[in-house]
CSV table of C-alpha atoms and ligand atoms in Angstrom, one decimal:
chain,number,residue,atom,x,y,z
A,483,MET,CA,100.6,95.9,150.3
A,484,ILE,CA,101.6,95.6,146.6
A,485,HIS,CA,100.9,99.0,145.0
A,486,TYR,CA,103.7,98.8,142.4
A,487,THR,CA,105.5,96.4,140.1
A,488,ILE,CA,109.3,96.3,140.4
A,489,LEU,CA,111.1,96.6,137.0
A,490,PRO,CA,114.4,94.9,136.3
A,491,PHE,CA,117.6,96.3,137.9
A,492,GLN,CA,121.0,95.5,139.4
A,493,PHE,CA,122.3,96.7,142.7
A,494,LYS,CA,125.4,96.9,144.9
A,495,LYS,CA,126.2,98.1,148.4
A,496,ILE,CA,128.7,100.9,147.8
A,497,SER,CA,129.3,102.0,151.4
A,498,GLU,CA,127.6,101.9,154.7
A,499,ASN,CA,123.9,102.5,154.3
A,500,ASN,CA,124.4,103.4,150.6
A,501,ILE,CA,123.1,101.1,147.8
A,502,LEU,CA,123.6,101.9,144.1
A,503,MET,CA,120.8,100.7,141.8
A,504,VAL,CA,121.1,100.7,138.1
A,505,ASN,CA,118.3,99.7,135.8
A,506,GLU,CA,118.1,98.3,132.2
A,507,CYS,CA,118.1,101.8,130.7
A,508,GLY,CA,121.2,102.8,132.6
A,509,ASP,CA,119.3,105.2,135.0
A,510,PHE,CA,120.9,105.1,138.5
A,511,ILE,CA,120.1,106.1,142.0
A,512,PHE,CA,121.7,105.8,145.4
A,513,ILE,CA,119.3,104.8,148.2
A,514,SER,CA,119.6,103.9,151.9
A,515,GLU,CA,119.6,100.2,153.0
A,516,GLU,CA,116.4,100.7,154.8
A,517,ALA,CA,114.5,102.2,151.9
A,518,PHE,CA,116.0,99.5,149.6
A,519,HIS,CA,114.7,96.7,151.7
A,520,SER,CA,111.3,98.2,152.2
A,521,PHE,CA,111.1,98.8,148.4
A,522,ALA,CA,112.0,95.1,147.7
A,523,ARG,CA,109.3,94.0,150.2
A,524,HIS,CA,106.8,96.2,148.4
A,525,GLU,CA,106.4,98.2,151.6
A,526,ILE,CA,107.8,101.6,150.7
A,527,SER,CA,105.3,104.4,151.1
A,528,GLU,CA,104.0,105.8,147.9
A,529,TYR,CA,104.3,109.3,149.4
A,530,SER,CA,108.0,109.0,150.4
A,531,GLU,CA,110.7,110.9,148.5
A,532,GLU,CA,112.5,107.6,147.8
A,533,PHE,CA,109.5,106.2,146.1
A,534,TYR,CA,109.2,109.2,143.9
A,535,LYS,CA,112.9,108.8,142.9
A,536,LEU,CA,112.5,105.0,142.2
A,537,LYS,CA,109.3,105.6,140.1
A,538,SER,CA,110.6,108.6,138.1
A,539,HIS,CA,113.8,106.6,137.3
A,540,LEU,CA,111.8,103.6,136.1
A,541,PHE,CA,112.7,101.2,138.9
A,542,CYS,CA,109.0,100.5,139.4
A,543,ALA,CA,105.6,101.2,137.9
A,544,GLU,CA,102.1,101.6,139.4
A,545,LYS,CA,98.9,101.5,137.3
A,546,ASP,CA,100.9,103.2,134.5
A,547,PHE,CA,102.8,99.9,133.9
A,548,ASP,CA,102.4,99.9,130.1
A,549,ILE,CA,103.6,103.5,129.8
A,550,SER,CA,106.7,102.8,132.0
A,551,LEU,CA,107.5,99.7,130.0
A,552,ARG,CA,107.3,101.8,126.8
A,553,LYS,CA,109.5,104.4,128.3
A,554,THR,CA,112.1,101.7,129.4
A,555,ALA,CA,112.0,100.2,125.9
A,556,ALA,CA,112.5,103.6,124.2
A,557,ARG,CA,115.6,104.4,126.4
A,558,TYR,CA,116.9,100.8,125.9
A,559,ARG,CA,116.6,101.2,122.1
A,560,THR,CA,118.5,104.5,122.3
A,561,ARG,CA,121.3,102.8,124.3
A,562,LYS,CA,121.6,100.2,121.7
A,563,SER,CA,121.2,102.5,118.7
A,564,PHE,CA,124.8,101.7,117.5
A,565,LEU,CA,123.3,98.5,116.2
A,566,ARG,CA,121.4,100.5,113.6
A,567,GLU,CA,124.7,101.9,112.2
A,568,PHE,CA,125.9,98.4,111.1
A,569,THR,CA,128.9,98.7,110.2
A,570,SER,CA,130.2,102.3,110.6
A,571,LEU,CA,133.9,102.1,111.0
A,572,HIS,CA,136.0,100.3,108.3
A,573,MET,CA,139.8,100.0,108.9
A,574,MET,CA,141.8,99.3,105.8
A,575,VAL,CA,145.3,97.9,106.4
A,576,VAL,CA,146.9,99.1,103.2
A,577,THR,CA,150.4,97.9,104.1
A,578,LEU,CA,152.3,96.2,106.9
A,579,ARG,CA,155.4,98.0,105.9
A,580,CYS,CA,156.7,100.8,108.1
A,581,ASN,CA,159.7,103.1,108.2
A,582,GLN,CA,159.7,102.8,112.1
A,583,ARG,CA,160.2,100.0,114.5
A,584,CYS,CA,158.4,101.0,117.7
A,585,GLU,CA,159.1,98.8,120.8
A,586,TYR,CA,155.5,98.1,121.4
A,587,CYS,CA,154.3,97.9,117.7
A,588,GLN,CA,151.1,95.9,117.7
A,589,VAL,CA,151.3,94.8,114.1
A,590,SER,CA,154.9,93.4,114.1
A,591,CYS,CA,155.5,95.7,111.1
A,592,ALA,CA,157.4,94.6,108.0
A,593,ASP,CA,160.4,96.3,106.6
A,594,LYS,CA,159.9,99.4,104.4
A,595,ASP,CA,160.8,97.7,101.2
A,596,VAL,CA,159.1,94.3,101.5
A,597,HIS,CA,156.2,95.1,99.2
A,598,ASP,CA,154.6,91.6,99.6
A,599,TYR,CA,152.7,93.1,102.5
A,600,ASP,CA,151.0,95.9,100.5
A,601,MET,CA,147.3,95.8,99.6
A,602,SER,CA,147.0,95.8,95.8
A,603,LYS,CA,144.7,98.3,94.1
A,604,ASP,CA,142.5,95.6,92.9
A,605,THR,CA,142.0,94.3,96.5
A,606,ALA,CA,141.4,97.8,97.8
A,607,MET,CA,138.6,98.4,95.2
A,608,LYS,CA,137.0,95.1,96.4
A,609,VAL,CA,137.2,96.3,100.0
A,610,ILE,CA,135.5,99.6,99.1
A,611,ASP,CA,132.8,97.7,97.2
A,612,MET,CA,132.2,95.7,100.4
A,613,ILE,CA,132.2,98.7,102.6
A,614,PHE,CA,129.4,100.2,100.5
A,615,GLN,CA,127.3,97.1,101.0
A,616,SER,CA,127.1,97.9,104.7
A,617,PRO,CA,123.7,99.4,105.7
A,618,THR,CA,125.2,102.5,107.4
A,619,LYS,CA,124.7,105.8,105.7
A,620,ARG,CA,127.8,107.3,107.1
A,621,PRO,CA,130.8,104.9,106.6
A,622,LYS,CA,134.1,106.0,108.1
A,623,ILE,CA,137.2,104.6,106.4
A,624,GLU,CA,140.3,104.5,108.4
A,625,PHE,CA,143.6,103.8,106.6
A,626,GLN,CA,146.0,101.9,108.9
A,627,GLY,CA,149.4,100.1,108.6
A,628,GLY,CA,152.2,99.6,109.1
A,629,GLU,CA,152.6,103.1,107.8
A,630,PRO,CA,149.7,103.7,105.3
A,631,LEU,CA,151.5,106.6,103.6
A,632,LEU,CA,154.0,104.0,102.2
A,633,ASN,CA,151.3,102.7,99.9
A,634,TRP,CA,150.0,106.1,98.9
A,635,ASP,CA,148.7,105.3,95.5
A,636,VAL,CA,146.3,102.8,97.1
A,637,VAL,CA,145.1,105.3,99.6
A,638,VAL,CA,144.4,107.9,96.9
A,639,ALA,CA,142.6,105.3,94.6
A,640,SER,CA,140.5,104.2,97.6
A,641,VAL,CA,139.5,107.7,98.6
A,642,LEU,CA,138.5,108.6,95.0
A,643,TYR,CA,136.5,105.4,94.5
A,644,ALA,CA,134.7,105.7,97.9
A,645,GLU,CA,133.8,109.3,97.2
A,646,GLU,CA,132.4,108.2,93.8
A,647,LEU,CA,130.2,105.5,95.5
A,648,ALA,CA,129.1,107.8,98.2
A,649,ARG,CA,127.9,110.3,95.5
A,650,GLN,CA,126.1,107.6,93.6
A,651,GLN,CA,124.4,106.1,96.8
A,652,ASN,CA,123.9,109.4,98.6
A,653,ARG,CA,125.9,108.4,101.6
A,654,GLN,CA,128.3,110.5,103.7
A,655,VAL,CA,131.9,109.0,103.7
A,656,THR,CA,134.6,110.3,106.0
A,657,PHE,CA,138.3,109.4,106.1
A,658,VAL,CA,141.1,109.1,108.7
A,659,ILE,CA,144.7,108.2,108.0
A,660,CYS,CA,146.5,106.7,111.0
A,661,THR,CA,150.1,107.7,110.5
A,662,ASN,CA,153.4,108.2,112.4
A,663,LEU,CA,153.6,111.4,110.2
A,664,THR,CA,157.4,111.2,109.8
A,665,THR,CA,157.3,110.6,106.0
A,666,ILE,CA,154.3,112.8,105.1
A,667,THR,CA,154.9,115.2,102.2
A,668,HIS,CA,153.4,118.5,101.2
A,669,GLU,CA,151.6,116.9,98.3
A,670,GLN,CA,150.1,114.3,100.5
A,671,LEU,CA,148.9,116.9,103.0
A,672,GLU,CA,147.4,118.9,100.0
A,673,PHE,CA,145.4,115.8,99.0
A,674,CYS,CA,144.2,115.3,102.6
A,675,LYS,CA,143.1,119.0,102.7
A,676,GLU,CA,141.3,118.7,99.4
A,677,HIS,CA,139.4,115.5,100.5
A,678,ASN,CA,138.8,116.5,104.1
A,679,ILE,CA,140.9,113.6,105.5
A,680,ALA,CA,141.7,113.7,109.2
A,681,LEU,CA,145.0,112.4,110.5
A,682,SER,CA,145.4,110.3,113.6
A,683,THR,CA,148.9,110.1,114.9
A,684,SER,CA,151.0,108.8,118.0
A,685,LEU,CA,152.7,111.0,120.5
A,686,ASP,CA,153.8,109.3,123.7
A,687,GLY,CA,154.9,112.4,125.5
A,688,GLY,CA,157.9,114.8,125.5
A,689,ARG,CA,161.2,113.9,123.7
A,690,ASP,CA,162.6,111.4,126.2
A,691,ILE,CA,159.4,109.6,126.7
A,692,HIS,CA,158.4,109.5,123.0
A,693,ASP,CA,162.0,108.4,121.9
A,694,ALA,CA,162.1,105.6,124.4
A,695,CYS,CA,159.8,103.5,122.3
A,696,ARG,CA,159.0,105.2,119.0
A,697,LYS,CA,162.2,104.7,117.1
A,698,ASP,CA,163.3,104.4,113.4
A,699,LYS,CA,164.7,101.2,112.0
A,700,SER,CA,168.2,102.1,113.2
A,701,GLY,CA,167.0,102.6,116.8
A,702,ARG,CA,167.0,106.4,116.8
A,703,GLY,CA,164.2,108.3,118.5
A,704,THR,CA,161.7,109.9,116.1
A,705,TYR,CA,160.5,112.9,118.2
A,706,ASP,CA,162.3,115.6,116.2
A,707,ALA,CA,161.2,114.2,112.8
A,708,PHE,CA,157.6,113.8,114.2
A,709,MET,CA,157.4,117.4,115.5
A,710,LYS,CA,158.5,118.9,112.3
A,711,LYS,CA,155.7,117.1,110.3
A,712,PHE,CA,153.1,117.5,113.1
A,713,ASP,CA,153.5,121.3,113.0
A,714,LEU,CA,153.3,121.3,109.2
A,715,ALA,CA,150.2,119.0,109.2
A,716,ARG,CA,148.4,121.2,111.8
A,717,GLU,CA,149.4,124.3,109.8
A,718,MET,CA,148.0,122.9,106.5
A,719,LEU,CA,144.9,121.0,107.8
A,720,GLY,CA,144.0,122.9,110.9
A,721,GLN,CA,144.4,121.8,114.5
A,722,ASP,CA,141.2,119.9,114.7
A,723,MET,CA,142.1,117.6,111.9
A,724,VAL,CA,145.3,116.2,113.5
A,725,GLY,CA,144.7,114.1,116.6
A,726,ALA,CA,147.2,112.2,118.8
A,727,LEU,CA,147.1,109.1,120.9
A,728,MET,CA,149.6,107.9,123.5
A,729,THR,CA,150.5,104.4,124.7
A,730,THR,CA,151.5,103.8,128.3
A,731,THR,CA,154.5,101.6,129.0
A,732,ALA,CA,156.0,100.5,132.3
A,733,ASP,CA,158.4,103.5,132.1
A,734,SER,CA,156.0,106.2,131.0
A,735,LEU,CA,153.5,104.9,133.7
A,736,ASN,CA,155.6,106.9,136.1
A,737,HIS,CA,155.5,110.1,134.0
A,738,LEU,CA,151.9,110.4,133.3
A,739,LYS,CA,151.8,114.1,134.5
A,740,GLU,CA,154.6,115.1,132.3
A,741,ILE,CA,152.8,113.5,129.4
A,742,VAL,CA,149.7,115.4,130.2
A,743,ASP,CA,151.8,118.6,130.3
A,744,GLU,CA,153.2,117.9,126.8
A,745,TYR,CA,149.6,117.5,125.5
A,746,VAL,CA,148.6,120.7,127.2
A,747,ARG,CA,151.6,122.5,125.8
A,748,LEU,CA,150.8,121.4,122.3
A,749,ASP,CA,147.1,122.4,122.7
A,750,LEU,CA,145.9,118.9,121.8
A,751,GLY,CA,142.5,119.5,123.5
A,752,GLY,CA,142.6,116.4,125.7
A,753,ILE,CA,144.3,113.0,126.2
A,754,PHE,CA,143.3,109.3,126.2
A,755,ILE,CA,145.5,107.6,128.8
A,756,ARG,CA,145.7,104.2,127.0
A,757,SER,CA,147.1,101.1,128.5
A,758,LEU,CA,149.4,98.7,126.4
A,759,ASN,CA,147.7,96.0,124.3
A,760,PRO,CA,149.2,92.6,124.6
A,761,TYR,CA,149.9,92.1,120.9
A,762,GLY,CA,152.8,92.2,118.4
A,763,PHE,CA,156.2,93.3,119.7
A,764,ALA,CA,154.5,94.4,122.9
A,765,ALA,CA,153.7,90.7,123.7
A,766,GLN,CA,157.3,89.7,123.0
A,767,GLN,CA,158.5,92.6,125.3
A,768,ALA,CA,155.9,92.1,128.0
A,769,ALA,CA,158.4,91.7,130.8
A,770,ARG,CA,160.0,95.1,130.0
A,771,LEU,CA,157.1,97.2,128.7
A,772,GLY,CA,154.1,95.7,130.6
A,773,TYR,CA,152.6,96.2,134.1
A,774,ASP,CA,149.6,94.8,135.9
A,775,MET,CA,146.2,96.4,135.5
A,776,LYS,CA,146.0,97.4,139.2
A,777,THR,CA,149.1,99.4,139.0
A,778,PHE,CA,147.8,101.1,135.8
A,779,VAL,CA,144.5,102.0,137.5
A,780,GLU,CA,146.3,103.5,140.6
A,781,LYS,CA,148.5,105.7,138.3
A,782,TYR,CA,145.5,106.5,136.2
A,783,LEU,CA,143.5,107.8,139.1
A,784,ASP,CA,146.5,109.8,140.3
A,785,VAL,CA,146.8,111.5,136.9
A,786,LEU,CA,143.0,112.0,136.6
A,787,LYS,CA,143.1,114.1,139.8
A,788,TYR,CA,145.9,116.1,138.2
A,789,ILE,CA,143.8,116.6,135.1
A,790,MET,CA,140.7,117.7,137.2
A,791,GLU,CA,142.9,120.3,138.9
A,792,LEU,CA,144.1,121.5,135.4
A,793,ASN,CA,140.5,121.9,134.3
A,794,ARG,CA,140.2,124.7,136.8
A,795,LYS,CA,142.4,126.7,134.4
A,796,VAL,CA,142.0,125.1,131.0
A,797,PHE,CA,139.4,122.8,129.4
A,798,PHE,CA,141.3,119.5,129.0
A,799,PRO,CA,139.3,116.3,129.2
A,800,GLU,CA,140.7,112.8,129.8
A,801,GLN,CA,138.9,110.9,127.1
A,802,PHE,CA,138.3,107.5,128.7
A,803,ALA,CA,136.7,109.2,131.7
A,804,THR,CA,134.7,111.4,129.4
A,805,LEU,CA,133.4,108.2,127.6
A,806,LEU,CA,132.5,106.6,130.9
A,807,PHE,CA,130.5,109.7,132.0
A,808,ALA,CA,128.8,109.8,128.7
A,809,ARG,CA,127.7,106.2,129.2
A,810,ILE,CA,126.5,106.9,132.7
A,811,LEU,CA,124.9,110.2,132.3
A,812,SER,CA,123.3,110.0,128.9
A,813,PRO,CA,121.3,107.2,127.0
A,814,PHE,CA,123.3,107.8,123.8
A,815,ALA,CA,125.7,105.3,122.3
A,816,THR,CA,129.3,106.7,122.4
A,817,GLY,CA,130.6,104.9,119.3
A,818,PHE,CA,133.5,103.5,121.4
A,819,VAL,CA,133.5,99.8,120.7
A,820,ASP,CA,135.1,98.7,124.0
A,821,LEU,CA,132.1,99.9,125.9
A,822,GLN,CA,129.3,98.2,124.0
A,823,SER,CA,127.2,95.1,124.4
A,824,PRO,CA,127.1,93.2,122.1
A,825,SER,CA,130.7,93.9,121.5
A,826,GLY,CA,131.4,96.4,118.7
A,827,ALA,CA,133.5,93.7,116.9
A,828,GLY,CA,132.2,93.4,113.3
A,829,ILE,CA,129.0,95.3,114.2
A,830,SER,CA,130.5,98.7,114.7
A,831,GLY,CA,133.9,98.2,113.2
A,832,ALA,CA,135.6,95.8,110.7
A,833,VAL,CA,139.2,95.4,109.6
A,834,TYR,CA,140.4,94.6,106.1
A,835,ASP,CA,143.9,93.3,106.1
A,836,PHE,CA,146.4,93.9,103.3
A,837,ASP,CA,145.5,90.6,101.6
A,838,GLY,CA,141.8,91.2,101.7
A,839,SER,CA,141.1,89.1,104.9
A,840,VAL,CA,138.3,90.5,107.0
A,841,PHE,CA,138.4,90.6,110.9
A,842,PRO,CA,135.9,91.9,113.4
A,843,ALA,CA,138.5,94.0,115.2
A,844,ASP,CA,142.0,95.3,114.9
A,845,GLU,CA,143.1,93.1,117.8
A,846,ALA,CA,141.7,90.0,115.8
A,847,ARG,CA,143.9,91.0,112.9
A,848,MET,CA,146.9,91.4,115.3
A,849,LEU,CA,146.2,87.9,116.7
A,850,ALA,CA,146.2,86.6,113.1
A,851,ARG,CA,149.6,88.2,112.6
A,852,MET,CA,150.8,86.3,115.6
A,853,GLY,CA,149.7,83.1,113.8
A,854,ASN,CA,146.1,82.6,115.0
A,855,ARG,CA,143.3,83.2,112.5
A,856,TYR,CA,140.5,82.1,114.7
A,857,PHE,CA,138.5,85.4,114.1
A,858,CYS,CA,139.0,85.6,110.4
A,859,LEU,CA,135.5,86.3,108.8
A,860,GLY,CA,136.5,85.6,105.2
A,861,ASN,CA,138.1,87.4,102.4
A,862,VAL,CA,136.8,90.2,100.1
A,863,LYS,CA,138.3,88.4,97.0
A,864,THR,CA,136.5,85.1,97.6
A,865,ASP,CA,133.4,85.7,99.9
A,866,THR,CA,130.3,87.8,99.6
A,867,TYR,CA,129.1,90.4,102.0
A,868,GLN,CA,126.5,88.0,103.3
A,869,GLN,CA,129.1,85.3,103.9
A,870,ILE,CA,131.3,87.7,105.8
A,871,PHE,CA,128.9,89.8,107.8
A,872,ALA,CA,126.0,87.4,108.2
A,873,GLY,CA,128.2,84.3,108.5
A,874,LYS,CA,128.6,81.8,111.2
A,875,LYS,CA,131.8,83.2,112.6
A,876,LEU,CA,130.5,86.7,113.3
A,877,LYS,CA,127.2,85.3,114.7
A,878,GLU,CA,129.2,83.1,117.1
A,879,THR,CA,131.5,86.0,118.1
A,880,THR,CA,128.6,88.4,118.7
A,881,SER,CA,126.4,85.9,120.6
A,882,GLY,CA,129.2,85.2,123.0
A,883,ALA,CA,129.9,88.9,123.4
A,884,CYS,CA,126.8,90.1,125.3
A,885,LEU,CA,127.1,91.1,128.9
A,886,GLU,CA,123.4,90.6,129.4
A,887,THR,CA,124.0,86.8,129.0
A,888,THR,CA,127.4,86.3,130.5
A,889,PHE,CA,128.1,85.5,134.1
A,890,PRO,CA,128.7,87.4,136.3
A,891,CYS,CA,128.2,90.5,134.0
A,892,ALA,CA,124.5,89.8,133.7
A,893,PHE,CA,124.1,90.5,137.5
A,894,CYS,CA,126.7,93.3,137.7
A,895,VAL,CA,125.6,96.8,138.7
A,896,TYR,CA,127.9,98.4,136.1
A,897,GLN,CA,126.6,96.2,133.2
A,898,ALA,CA,124.7,99.1,131.6
A,899,TYR,CA,127.8,101.1,131.2
A,900,CYS,CA,130.4,98.4,130.5
A,901,GLY,CA,131.5,96.5,127.4
A,902,THR,CA,133.1,93.2,126.4
A,903,ASP,CA,136.0,92.3,124.2
A,904,PRO,CA,135.8,88.7,122.8
A,905,VAL,CA,139.2,88.9,121.1
A,906,ARG,CA,140.9,89.9,124.3
A,907,ASN,CA,139.0,87.2,126.3
A,908,TYR,CA,140.1,84.6,123.7
A,909,LEU,CA,143.7,85.8,123.9
A,910,GLU,CA,143.8,85.5,127.7
A,911,THR,CA,141.7,82.3,128.2
A,912,GLU,CA,141.4,80.7,124.7
A,913,SER,CA,137.6,81.3,124.9
A,914,GLU,CA,135.6,84.2,123.7
A,915,VAL,CA,133.4,84.0,126.8
A,916,ARG,CA,135.0,84.1,130.3
A,917,ASN,CA,134.3,84.8,133.9
A,918,MET,CA,135.2,88.5,133.8
A,919,VAL,CA,135.9,89.0,137.5
A,920,ASP,CA,139.6,89.6,137.9
A,921,SER,CA,140.2,90.0,134.2
A,922,PRO,CA,142.3,93.1,133.5
A,923,PHE,CA,139.3,94.7,131.6
A,924,CYS,CA,137.0,94.2,134.6
A,925,ILE,CA,139.6,95.5,137.0
A,926,ARG,CA,140.1,98.6,134.9
A,927,PHE,CA,136.3,99.2,134.6
A,928,ARG,CA,135.3,98.6,138.1
A,929,THR,CA,138.0,100.7,139.7
A,930,HIS,CA,137.1,103.8,137.6
B,1530,LIG,S1,153.6,101.4,115.9
B,1530,LIG,FE1,153.0,102.2,114.0
B,1530,LIG,S2,154.7,103.6,113.5
B,1530,LIG,FE2,155.5,102.3,115.1
B,1530,LIG,S3,156.5,100.5,114.0
B,1530,LIG,FE3,154.3,100.0,114.4
B,1530,LIG,S4,153.2,100.6,112.5
B,1530,LIG,FE4,155.2,101.6,112.5
B,1531,LIG,S1,133.3,93.2,133.0
B,1531,LIG,FE1,133.3,93.5,135.2
B,1531,LIG,S2,132.5,95.6,135.5
B,1531,LIG,FE2,132.0,95.0,133.5
B,1531,LIG,S3,129.8,94.1,133.6
B,1531,LIG,FE3,131.3,92.4,133.7
B,1531,LIG,S4,131.6,92.2,135.9
B,1531,LIG,FE4,130.7,94.1,135.7
């Protein structure tokens, strides 16, 4: 007896007599095997509790097929709403120079006085002009390096010009400077305060853990210099305007609880347990700093339990888990480019290198620094906005970066919550599209 139409979904047997079903809008239910089979055979009773669950979560429709389809479409549009904000995050690499030489540096930074790697003011103005051609009403400009504070005049000129364009075009622009903080001055902090600029910095843990990788050019640890400026920055800008990120190495993987303790001690409001990216110096040092993804996930799950215990006393989220729950429990886009399909590369974020070259993601720029410019979209000095953001390269990258059309992701029960990273795929397999099963990305995602 067919009294309902089955709507698209994926499913997986999770445990004995327990099947997880997830539909196109990310709604999920757990159902017994018996109910699942009778649902698939169109035999489930319309008066059963399971049928009520299936219908209310849009796994099937009765006579109200059109209404159910419209509801599915509305939720699907909400899940993909990040596409309307094309392109919201713009990363400007204002210099490749840096005063530090961290062991895992992803950009293979240049020496402090090699000015050939600075973005010129003229290039910076062209970048800002390009950013303001993006349809988004709320562009976010992130200054990166190297150490962006070493090319301060260009940061200042870019902020002032972007504010001017935002006023003229009635847009809301926000700024972040990604800095190691150790060279920041009182005057620079005053400017940040005046222009509401947030700081994003790096803190790997307590002194020993931080100093193991984050070193100055002479090989000395930078923890003390960092803490001095970190305190000053929080005092002048307010705690909320100074965020910190950590990077996990083979050594620190065994000290994740201590790292969490340091973040709690400093009242940082949460932590993102980040795995190492295989670029720059980190790639050269892979044998010493790296680890396999299964080991990372094991340790991650351990520390996650620790964080959950901590939350009985103090609110302290692990941010990757928070993002995953946001993807699973709400239809709204998180803005986190790694968990998007199509991939956020070029759509949600774009990177402008010091010489004006444009890349769809920071990792693509790092790949170029390693000698492979495969993902370069063009240059602000020679190409138009249309050529760069509606050009063949970005179209190719985007069309290959949709889980919905990639095997086996198209049939995976986690597809609605997952994402894709064409640059990492390319780095690992020399193709933007790959069979994701057993890729580090998939292992990390599926085990969570
Ligand atoms: S990781 Fe950042 S602070 Fe460290 S050397 Fe690289 S650019 Fe400099
Ligand atoms: S990457 Fe893995 S977990 Fe994600 S959708 Fe593809 S197969 Fe599923």
